[in-house]
Coordinates of C-alpha atoms in Angstrom, one line a residue:
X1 CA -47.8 -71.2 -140.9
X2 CA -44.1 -70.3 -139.4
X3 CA -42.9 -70.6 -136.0
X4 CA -39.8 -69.3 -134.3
X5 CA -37.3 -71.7 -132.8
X6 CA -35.2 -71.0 -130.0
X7 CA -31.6 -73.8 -130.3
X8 CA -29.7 -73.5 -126.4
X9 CA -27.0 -75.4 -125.1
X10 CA -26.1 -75.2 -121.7
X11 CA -23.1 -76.4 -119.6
X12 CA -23.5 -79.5 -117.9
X13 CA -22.7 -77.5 -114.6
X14 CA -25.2 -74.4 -115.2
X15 CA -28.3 -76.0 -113.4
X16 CA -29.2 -72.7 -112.1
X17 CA -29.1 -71.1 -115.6
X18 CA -30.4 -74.2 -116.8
X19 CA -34.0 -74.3 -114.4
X20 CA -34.1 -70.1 -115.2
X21 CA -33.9 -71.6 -119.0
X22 CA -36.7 -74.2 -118.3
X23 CA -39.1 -72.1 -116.6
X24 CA -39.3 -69.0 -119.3
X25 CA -39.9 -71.4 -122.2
X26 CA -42.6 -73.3 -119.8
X27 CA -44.0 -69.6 -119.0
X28 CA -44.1 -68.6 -122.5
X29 CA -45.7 -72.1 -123.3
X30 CA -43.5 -73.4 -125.7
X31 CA -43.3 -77.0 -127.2
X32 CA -40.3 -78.8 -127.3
X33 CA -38.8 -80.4 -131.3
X34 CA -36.6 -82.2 -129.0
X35 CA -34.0 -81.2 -126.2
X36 CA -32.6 -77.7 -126.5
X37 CA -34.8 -76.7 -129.3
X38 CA -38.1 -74.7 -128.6
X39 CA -40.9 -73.5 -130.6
X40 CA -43.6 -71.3 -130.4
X41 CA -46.0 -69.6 -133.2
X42 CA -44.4 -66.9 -135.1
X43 CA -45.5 -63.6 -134.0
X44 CA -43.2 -60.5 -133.3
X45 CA -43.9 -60.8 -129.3
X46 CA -42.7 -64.3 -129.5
X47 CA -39.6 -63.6 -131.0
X48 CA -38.9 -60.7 -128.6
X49 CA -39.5 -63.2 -125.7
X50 CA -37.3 -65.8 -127.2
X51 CA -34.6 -63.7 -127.7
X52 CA -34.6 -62.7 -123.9
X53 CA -34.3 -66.8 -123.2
X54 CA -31.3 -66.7 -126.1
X55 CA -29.6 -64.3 -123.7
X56 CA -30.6 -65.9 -120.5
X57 CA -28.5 -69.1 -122.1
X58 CA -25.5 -67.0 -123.0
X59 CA -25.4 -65.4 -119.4
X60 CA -25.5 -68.9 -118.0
X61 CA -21.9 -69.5 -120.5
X62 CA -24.5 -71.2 -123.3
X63 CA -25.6 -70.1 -126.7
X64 CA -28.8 -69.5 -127.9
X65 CA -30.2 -68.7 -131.5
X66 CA -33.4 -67.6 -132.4
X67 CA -35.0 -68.9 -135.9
X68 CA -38.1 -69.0 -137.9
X69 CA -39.0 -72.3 -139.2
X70 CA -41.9 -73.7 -141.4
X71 CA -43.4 -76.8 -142.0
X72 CA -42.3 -78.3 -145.4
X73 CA -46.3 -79.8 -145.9
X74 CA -49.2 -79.9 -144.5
X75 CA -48.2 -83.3 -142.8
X76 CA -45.6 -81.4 -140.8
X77 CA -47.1 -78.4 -140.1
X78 CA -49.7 -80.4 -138.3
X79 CA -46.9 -82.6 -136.5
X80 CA -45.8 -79.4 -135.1
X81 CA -49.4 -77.7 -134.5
X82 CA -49.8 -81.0 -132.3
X83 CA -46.7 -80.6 -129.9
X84 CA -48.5 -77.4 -128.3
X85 CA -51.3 -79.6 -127.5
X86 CA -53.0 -78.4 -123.9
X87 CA -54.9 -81.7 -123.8
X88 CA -53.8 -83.3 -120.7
X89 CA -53.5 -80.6 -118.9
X90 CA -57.0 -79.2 -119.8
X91 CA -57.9 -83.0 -118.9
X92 CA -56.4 -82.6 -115.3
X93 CA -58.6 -79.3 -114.7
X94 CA -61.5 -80.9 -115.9
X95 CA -60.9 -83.9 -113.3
X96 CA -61.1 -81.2 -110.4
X97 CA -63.7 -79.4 -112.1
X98 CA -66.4 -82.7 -111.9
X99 CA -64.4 -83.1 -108.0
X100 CA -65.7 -79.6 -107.3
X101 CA -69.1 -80.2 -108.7
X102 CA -69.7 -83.7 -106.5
X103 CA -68.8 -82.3 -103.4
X104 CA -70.8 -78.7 -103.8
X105 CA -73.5 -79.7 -101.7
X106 CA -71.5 -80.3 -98.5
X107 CA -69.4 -77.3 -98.7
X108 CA -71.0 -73.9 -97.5
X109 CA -71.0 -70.9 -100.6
X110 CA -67.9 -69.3 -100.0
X111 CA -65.7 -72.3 -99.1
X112 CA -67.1 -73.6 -102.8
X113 CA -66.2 -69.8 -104.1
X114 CA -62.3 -70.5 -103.0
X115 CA -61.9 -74.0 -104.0
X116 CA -63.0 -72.5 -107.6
X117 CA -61.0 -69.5 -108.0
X118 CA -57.4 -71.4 -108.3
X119 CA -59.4 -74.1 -110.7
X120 CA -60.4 -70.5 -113.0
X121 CA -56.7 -69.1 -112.6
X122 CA -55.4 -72.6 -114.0
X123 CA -58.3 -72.4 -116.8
X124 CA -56.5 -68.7 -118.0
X125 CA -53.0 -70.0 -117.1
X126 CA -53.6 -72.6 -119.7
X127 CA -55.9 -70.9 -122.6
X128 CA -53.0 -68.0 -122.5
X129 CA -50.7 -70.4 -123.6
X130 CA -52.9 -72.8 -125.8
X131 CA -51.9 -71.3 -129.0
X132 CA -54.4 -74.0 -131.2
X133 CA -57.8 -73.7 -129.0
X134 CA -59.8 -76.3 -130.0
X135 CA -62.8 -78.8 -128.0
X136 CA -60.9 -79.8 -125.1
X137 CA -60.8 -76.0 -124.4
X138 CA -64.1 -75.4 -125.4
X139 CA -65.8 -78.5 -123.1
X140 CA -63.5 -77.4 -120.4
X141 CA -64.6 -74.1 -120.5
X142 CA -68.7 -75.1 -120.7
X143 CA -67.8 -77.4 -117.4
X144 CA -66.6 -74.6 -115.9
X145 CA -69.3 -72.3 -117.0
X146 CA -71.5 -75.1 -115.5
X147 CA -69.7 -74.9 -112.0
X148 CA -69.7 -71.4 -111.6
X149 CA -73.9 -71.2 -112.5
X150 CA -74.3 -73.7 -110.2
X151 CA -72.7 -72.1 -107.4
X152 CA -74.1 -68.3 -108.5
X153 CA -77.7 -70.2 -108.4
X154 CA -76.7 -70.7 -104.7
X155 CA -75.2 -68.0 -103.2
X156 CA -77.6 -65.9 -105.3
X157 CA -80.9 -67.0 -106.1
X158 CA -82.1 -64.1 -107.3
X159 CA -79.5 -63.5 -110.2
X160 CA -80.9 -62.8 -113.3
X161 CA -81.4 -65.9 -116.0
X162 CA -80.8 -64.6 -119.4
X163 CA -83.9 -63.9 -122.0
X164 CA -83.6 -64.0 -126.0
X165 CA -84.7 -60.6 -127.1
X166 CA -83.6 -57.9 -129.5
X167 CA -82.2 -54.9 -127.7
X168 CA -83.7 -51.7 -129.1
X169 CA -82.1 -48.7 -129.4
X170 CA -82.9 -45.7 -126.9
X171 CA -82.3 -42.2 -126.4
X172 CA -80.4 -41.6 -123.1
X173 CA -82.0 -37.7 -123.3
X174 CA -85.3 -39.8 -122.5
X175 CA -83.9 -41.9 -119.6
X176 CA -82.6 -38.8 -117.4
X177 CA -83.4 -37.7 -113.4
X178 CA -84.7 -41.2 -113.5
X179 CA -85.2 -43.9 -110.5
X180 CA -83.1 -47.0 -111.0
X181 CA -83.6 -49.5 -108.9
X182 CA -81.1 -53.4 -108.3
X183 CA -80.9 -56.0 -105.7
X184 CA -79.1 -54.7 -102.7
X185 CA -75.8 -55.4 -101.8
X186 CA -74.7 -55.5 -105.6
X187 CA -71.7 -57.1 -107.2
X188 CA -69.5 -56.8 -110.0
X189 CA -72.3 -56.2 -112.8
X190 CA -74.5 -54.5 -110.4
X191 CA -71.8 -52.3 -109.7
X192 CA -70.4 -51.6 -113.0
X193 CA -73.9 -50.9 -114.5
X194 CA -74.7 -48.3 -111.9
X195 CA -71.4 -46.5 -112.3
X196 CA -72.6 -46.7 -116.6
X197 CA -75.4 -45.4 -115.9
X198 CA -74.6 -42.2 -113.6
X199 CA -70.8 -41.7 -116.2
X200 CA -72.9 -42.3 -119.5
X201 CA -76.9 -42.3 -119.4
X202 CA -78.5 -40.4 -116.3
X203 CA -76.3 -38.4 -114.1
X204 CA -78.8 -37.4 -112.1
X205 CA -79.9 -40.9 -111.2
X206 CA -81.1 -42.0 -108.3
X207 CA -79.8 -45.6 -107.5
X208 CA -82.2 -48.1 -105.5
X209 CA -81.4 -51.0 -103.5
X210 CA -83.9 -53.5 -103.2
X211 CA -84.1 -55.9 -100.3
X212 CA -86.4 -57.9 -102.9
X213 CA -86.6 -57.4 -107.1
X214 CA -90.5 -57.4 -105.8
X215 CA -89.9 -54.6 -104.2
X216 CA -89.2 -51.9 -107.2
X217 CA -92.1 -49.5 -108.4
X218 CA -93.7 -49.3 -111.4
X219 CA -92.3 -46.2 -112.6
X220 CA -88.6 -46.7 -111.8
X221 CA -86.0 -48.6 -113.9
X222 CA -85.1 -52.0 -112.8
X223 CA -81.7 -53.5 -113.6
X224 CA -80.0 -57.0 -113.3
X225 CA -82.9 -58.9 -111.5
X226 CA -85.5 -61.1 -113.3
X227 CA -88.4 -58.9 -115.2
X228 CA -86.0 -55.7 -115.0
X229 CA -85.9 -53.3 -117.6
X230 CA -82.2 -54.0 -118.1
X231 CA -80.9 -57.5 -117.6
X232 CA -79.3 -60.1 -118.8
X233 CA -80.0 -60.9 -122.7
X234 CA -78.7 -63.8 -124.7
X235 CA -75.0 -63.3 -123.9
X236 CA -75.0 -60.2 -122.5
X237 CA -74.8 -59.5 -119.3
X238 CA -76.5 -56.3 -117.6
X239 CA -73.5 -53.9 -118.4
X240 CA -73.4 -55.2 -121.5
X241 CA -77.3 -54.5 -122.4
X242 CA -76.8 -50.8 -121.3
X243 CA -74.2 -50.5 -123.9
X244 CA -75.8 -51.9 -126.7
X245 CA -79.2 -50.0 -125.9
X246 CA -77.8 -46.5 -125.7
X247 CA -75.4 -47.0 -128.3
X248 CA -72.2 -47.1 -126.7
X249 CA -70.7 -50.6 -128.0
X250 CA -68.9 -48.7 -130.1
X251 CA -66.7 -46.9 -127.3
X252 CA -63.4 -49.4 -127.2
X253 CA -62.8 -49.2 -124.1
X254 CA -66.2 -49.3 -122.5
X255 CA -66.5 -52.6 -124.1
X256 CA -62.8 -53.6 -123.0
X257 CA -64.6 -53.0 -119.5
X258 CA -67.8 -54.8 -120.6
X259 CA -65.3 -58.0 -121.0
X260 CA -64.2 -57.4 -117.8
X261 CA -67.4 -57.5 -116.2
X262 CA -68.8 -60.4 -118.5
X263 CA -65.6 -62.6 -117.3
X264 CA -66.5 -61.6 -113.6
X265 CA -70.5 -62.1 -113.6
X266 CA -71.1 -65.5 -116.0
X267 CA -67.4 -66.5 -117.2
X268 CA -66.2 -67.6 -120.3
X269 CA -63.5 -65.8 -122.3
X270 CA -60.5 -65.1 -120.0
X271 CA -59.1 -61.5 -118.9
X272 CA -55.5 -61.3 -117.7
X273 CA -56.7 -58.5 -115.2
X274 CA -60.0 -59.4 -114.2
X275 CA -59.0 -61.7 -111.1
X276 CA -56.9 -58.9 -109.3
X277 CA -60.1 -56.2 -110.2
X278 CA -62.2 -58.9 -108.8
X279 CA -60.2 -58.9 -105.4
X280 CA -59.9 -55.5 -105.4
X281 CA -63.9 -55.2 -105.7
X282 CA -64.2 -57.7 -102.9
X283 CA -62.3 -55.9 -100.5
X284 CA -64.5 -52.9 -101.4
X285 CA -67.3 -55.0 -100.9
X286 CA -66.2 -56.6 -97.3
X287 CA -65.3 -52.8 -95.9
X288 CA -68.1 -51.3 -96.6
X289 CA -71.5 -52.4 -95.4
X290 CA -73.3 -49.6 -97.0
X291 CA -74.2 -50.1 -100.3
X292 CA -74.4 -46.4 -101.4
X293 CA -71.0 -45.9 -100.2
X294 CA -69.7 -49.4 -101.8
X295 CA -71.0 -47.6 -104.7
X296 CA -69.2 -44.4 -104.6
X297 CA -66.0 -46.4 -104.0
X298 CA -66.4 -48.7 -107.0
X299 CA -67.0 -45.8 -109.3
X300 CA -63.6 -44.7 -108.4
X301 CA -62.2 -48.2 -109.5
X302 CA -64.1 -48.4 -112.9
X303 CA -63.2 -45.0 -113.5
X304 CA -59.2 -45.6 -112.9
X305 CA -60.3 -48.6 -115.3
X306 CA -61.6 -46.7 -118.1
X307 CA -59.0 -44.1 -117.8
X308 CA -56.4 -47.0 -118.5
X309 CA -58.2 -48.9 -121.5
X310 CA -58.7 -45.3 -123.0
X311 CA -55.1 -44.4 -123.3
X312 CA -54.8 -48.2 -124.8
X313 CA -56.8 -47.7 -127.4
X314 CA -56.0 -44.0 -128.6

């Protein structure tokens, strides 16, 4: 493969141009050859961002040229695959990850809830910029994954566990002026599945909240709760269920949505907006004490959502 190289000298007296330098090729995650010579992958949005940095060194009374470089063997290539190596930085997550996970039991739910969000934002900052994934990544990730269960297990005991099943197919014409019923005071998937369901599968439906998942009748439509009709299977989460049984997967950006959601109920693969719709959810969620209200609020915000992925992916 190819990369782009960014060559800057600087004056010896531009340190302010020099730090502004330092910081975009840090930002962009770029590894250094060796000083003043930067590389990342080649790819047309990297050589648009490099050439921003070429002109940030000629502001600061530098130069800066951009080219594309290849290894001359396979020996090479892999010498420069190996400078972008996130290792050590994935290592010093992972160390405050296992911190985290000793100390869980003396810290109340939401203290825990903090102390993991900046660890999750560090987890994205790095896997945007890790151009090579590979298992330090992937075991930092599963720790991760591990953390967050262990605290959802806590401060919700009731969360659904997932179930291996094949999802079959069903007709939404059969599913209408139906009773659906989930766990009161719902979050993220809770919310985002009964905002599918009224958009998408039953506008007529009447939405639930149980105080227990004992509490739902026979004869109305569970969802995200243990022994619901619609939970969580294999890797799917709730939202993600509903899509695949009425057929809507194929919709692009109800399943750039479904990511969202996944990211924000059970982790794994990153999404650059999903921590700011997260805080905007859980101001929703702090204002509003009634959940049928919360609801009607939320809708607005997945709607706004899908609105935006929509005119992404005409």
């Amino acid at each position: 493969m190819s990369f782009i190289a960014l060559f800057v000298s600087l004056p010896t007296k531009a340190s302010t141009g020099r730090m502004r330098v330092w910081r975009s090729v840090k930002a962009l995650g770029c590894a250094t050859l060796r000083d003043g010579v930067y590389l990342l992958p080649d790819s047309a949005d990297s050589a648009t961002a490099l050439d921003e940095v070429a002109a940030q060194s000629v502001e600061a009374g530098g130069s800066g040229e951009v080219y594309r470089l290849s290894g001359c063997d396979e020996a090479q290539e892999a010498a420069l695959r190996a400078l972008f190596d996130r290792g050590e930085e994935y290592a010093g997550i992972v160390e405050e990850i296992k911190g985290l996970g000793r100390s869980l039991a003396s810290l109340d739910g939401a203290a825990a809830a903090r102390k993991l969000q900046p660890l999750v934002r560090r987890f994205e900052q790095v896997a945007r910029i890790d151009f090579f994934p590979g298992e330090a990544q992937r075991q930092t990730l599963s720790l991760l994954d591990d953390l967050r269960d262990a605290l959802t297990r806590r401060l919700s005991p009731d969360e659904p566990t997932p179930r291996q099943a094949d999802i079959p197919r069903l007709e939404r014409a059969d599913y209408r002026g139906r009773v659906w019923a989930t766990r009161a005071r719902p979050w993220v998937d809770r919310l985002a599945s009964a905002w599918l369901i009224r958009r998408f599968i039953d506008p007529k439906a009447r939405i639930v909240w149980l105080t227990s998942p004992a509490d739902c009748k026979a004869d109305w439509l569970g969802f995200d709760f243990d022994g619901a009709t619609f939970s969580h299977v294999g890797t799917k989460v709730t939202f993600e269920t509903l899509l695949a049984s009425f057929g809507l997967e194929d919709d692009r950006a109800l399943t750039r949505l479904g990511e969202v959601v996944h990211c924000l109920d059970v982790g794994g693969l990153p999404v650059p907006e999903a921590p700011g719709i997260e805080q905007l959810l859980a101001g929703l969620r702090a204002s509003e004490s009634d959940d049928d209200a919360l609801l009607v609020r939320a809708c607005e915000v997945f709607d706004w959502l899908l609105k935006s992925y929509e005119e992404k992916t005409t």
